[in-house]
Amino acid sequence: KAGVTQTPRYLIKTRGQQVTLSCSPISGHRSVSWYQQTPGQGLQFLFEYFSETQRNKGNFPGRFSGRQFSNSRSEMNVSTLELGDSALYLCASSLGNPGANEKLFFGSGTQLSVL
Amino acid sequence: GDSVTQMEGPVTLSEEAFLTINCTYTATGYPSLFWYVQYPGEGLQLLLKATKADDKGSNKGFEATYRKETTSFHLEKGSVQVSDSAVYFCALSGRGGGSEKLVFGKGTKLTVNP
């Protein structure tokens, strides 16, 4: 069974640009979550999607957005990039049964560098 | 809001040494508790979890017990190996609302020398 796939693996952008990151969950998983990992702030929750609906959202500015498609694949978008957006962006998937506290399976992440 | 505090690293041990990484949490209600491990260049992998007080999670020789009275979930291993070198994250997931959102500690980097 294929794991969580994130593309691209590395990305270099300049300030002011926008970027789209992609995540394909494990087959059969309906929940996808996104996390930002930085040396200073650690791992911070961005958002969670379940069956194309945003189920939860972290404390990030509106420049950060996401969506989930009918096949459970998810994308996140960051507009008007700032230097502080440089981070490893991790996607995680699970079956998504509400309240089940299921195991999350993480992808290897997309390393975004903003110059 | 919910938060997790874990001991600052880095931690450097010799092979076969005993490992403890402290983790305490603040949360409303009764969260589920997790330890995740991140190897270089990879995403996070679930190491173990506990969903209620006094539960003990265990995997690959690692153990942690959910202590409600001390709001702690310390990670232990009796004899570490070089292959255990990684960053370890303590995390919690609150109950209610159907969300799987995790709140993570800052991580503790472990290096095991032969």
Coordinates of C-alpha atoms in Angstrom, one line a residue, chain A residues 9 31 33 35 37 40-43 45 48 55-56 88 90 94 96-108, chain B residues 31-32 34 36 38 41-46 49 51 87 89 93-106:
Chain A
R9 CA 9.8 17.5 -2.4
S31 CA -9.0 12.8 6.3
S33 CA -4.2 17.4 7.8
Y35 CA 1.3 21.0 9.5
Q37 CA 7.4 22.6 10.8
G40 CA 11.7 28.1 15.9
Q41 CA 8.0 27.2 16.2
G42 CA 8.2 23.4 15.9
L43 CA 5.2 21.7 14.4
F45 CA -1.4 22.7 12.8
E48 CA -7.7 19.5 8.5
R55 CA -13.1 20.3 9.8
N56 CA -10.6 22.4 11.7
L88 CA 8.8 22.0 6.0
L90 CA 3.9 18.0 6.3
S94 CA -6.1 9.0 8.4
G96 CA -11.0 10.1 9.6
N97 CA -13.6 8.5 11.8
P98 CA -14.7 11.3 14.1
G99 CA -13.4 11.2 17.6
A100 CA -11.5 7.9 17.0
N101 CA -8.0 9.4 17.6
E102 CA -6.7 7.3 14.8
K103 CA -3.1 7.0 13.8
L104 CA -2.0 9.7 11.5
F105 CA 0.3 8.7 8.6
F106 CA 2.7 11.5 7.6
G107 CA 4.3 12.2 4.2
S108 CA 8.0 13.2 3.9
Chain B
P31 CA -6.8 13.9 25.6
S32 CA -5.1 11.0 23.8
F34 CA 1.2 10.2 21.5
Y36 CA 6.1 10.4 17.2
Q38 CA 11.2 11.7 12.9
G41 CA 14.8 13.6 5.9
E42 CA 11.5 11.9 6.7
G43 CA 8.1 12.6 8.0
L44 CA 6.8 11.6 11.4
Q45 CA 6.0 8.1 12.4
L46 CA 3.8 7.1 15.3
K49 CA 0.0 6.1 22.0
T51 CA -5.9 7.0 25.1
V87 CA 13.9 13.5 16.9
F89 CA 7.9 14.5 19.5
S93 CA -5.1 15.1 20.6
G94 CA -8.1 16.6 22.3
R95 CA -11.5 15.0 22.4
G96 CA -14.7 16.3 20.9
G97 CA -15.5 18.0 17.6
G98 CA -14.4 15.0 15.6
S99 CA -11.1 16.6 14.7
E100 CA -7.8 14.7 14.6
K101 CA -5.7 17.8 15.3
L102 CA -2.5 17.2 17.1
V103 CA -0.7 19.6 19.4
F104 CA 3.1 18.8 19.5
G105 CA 5.9 19.5 21.8
K106 CA 9.1 21.2 20.4

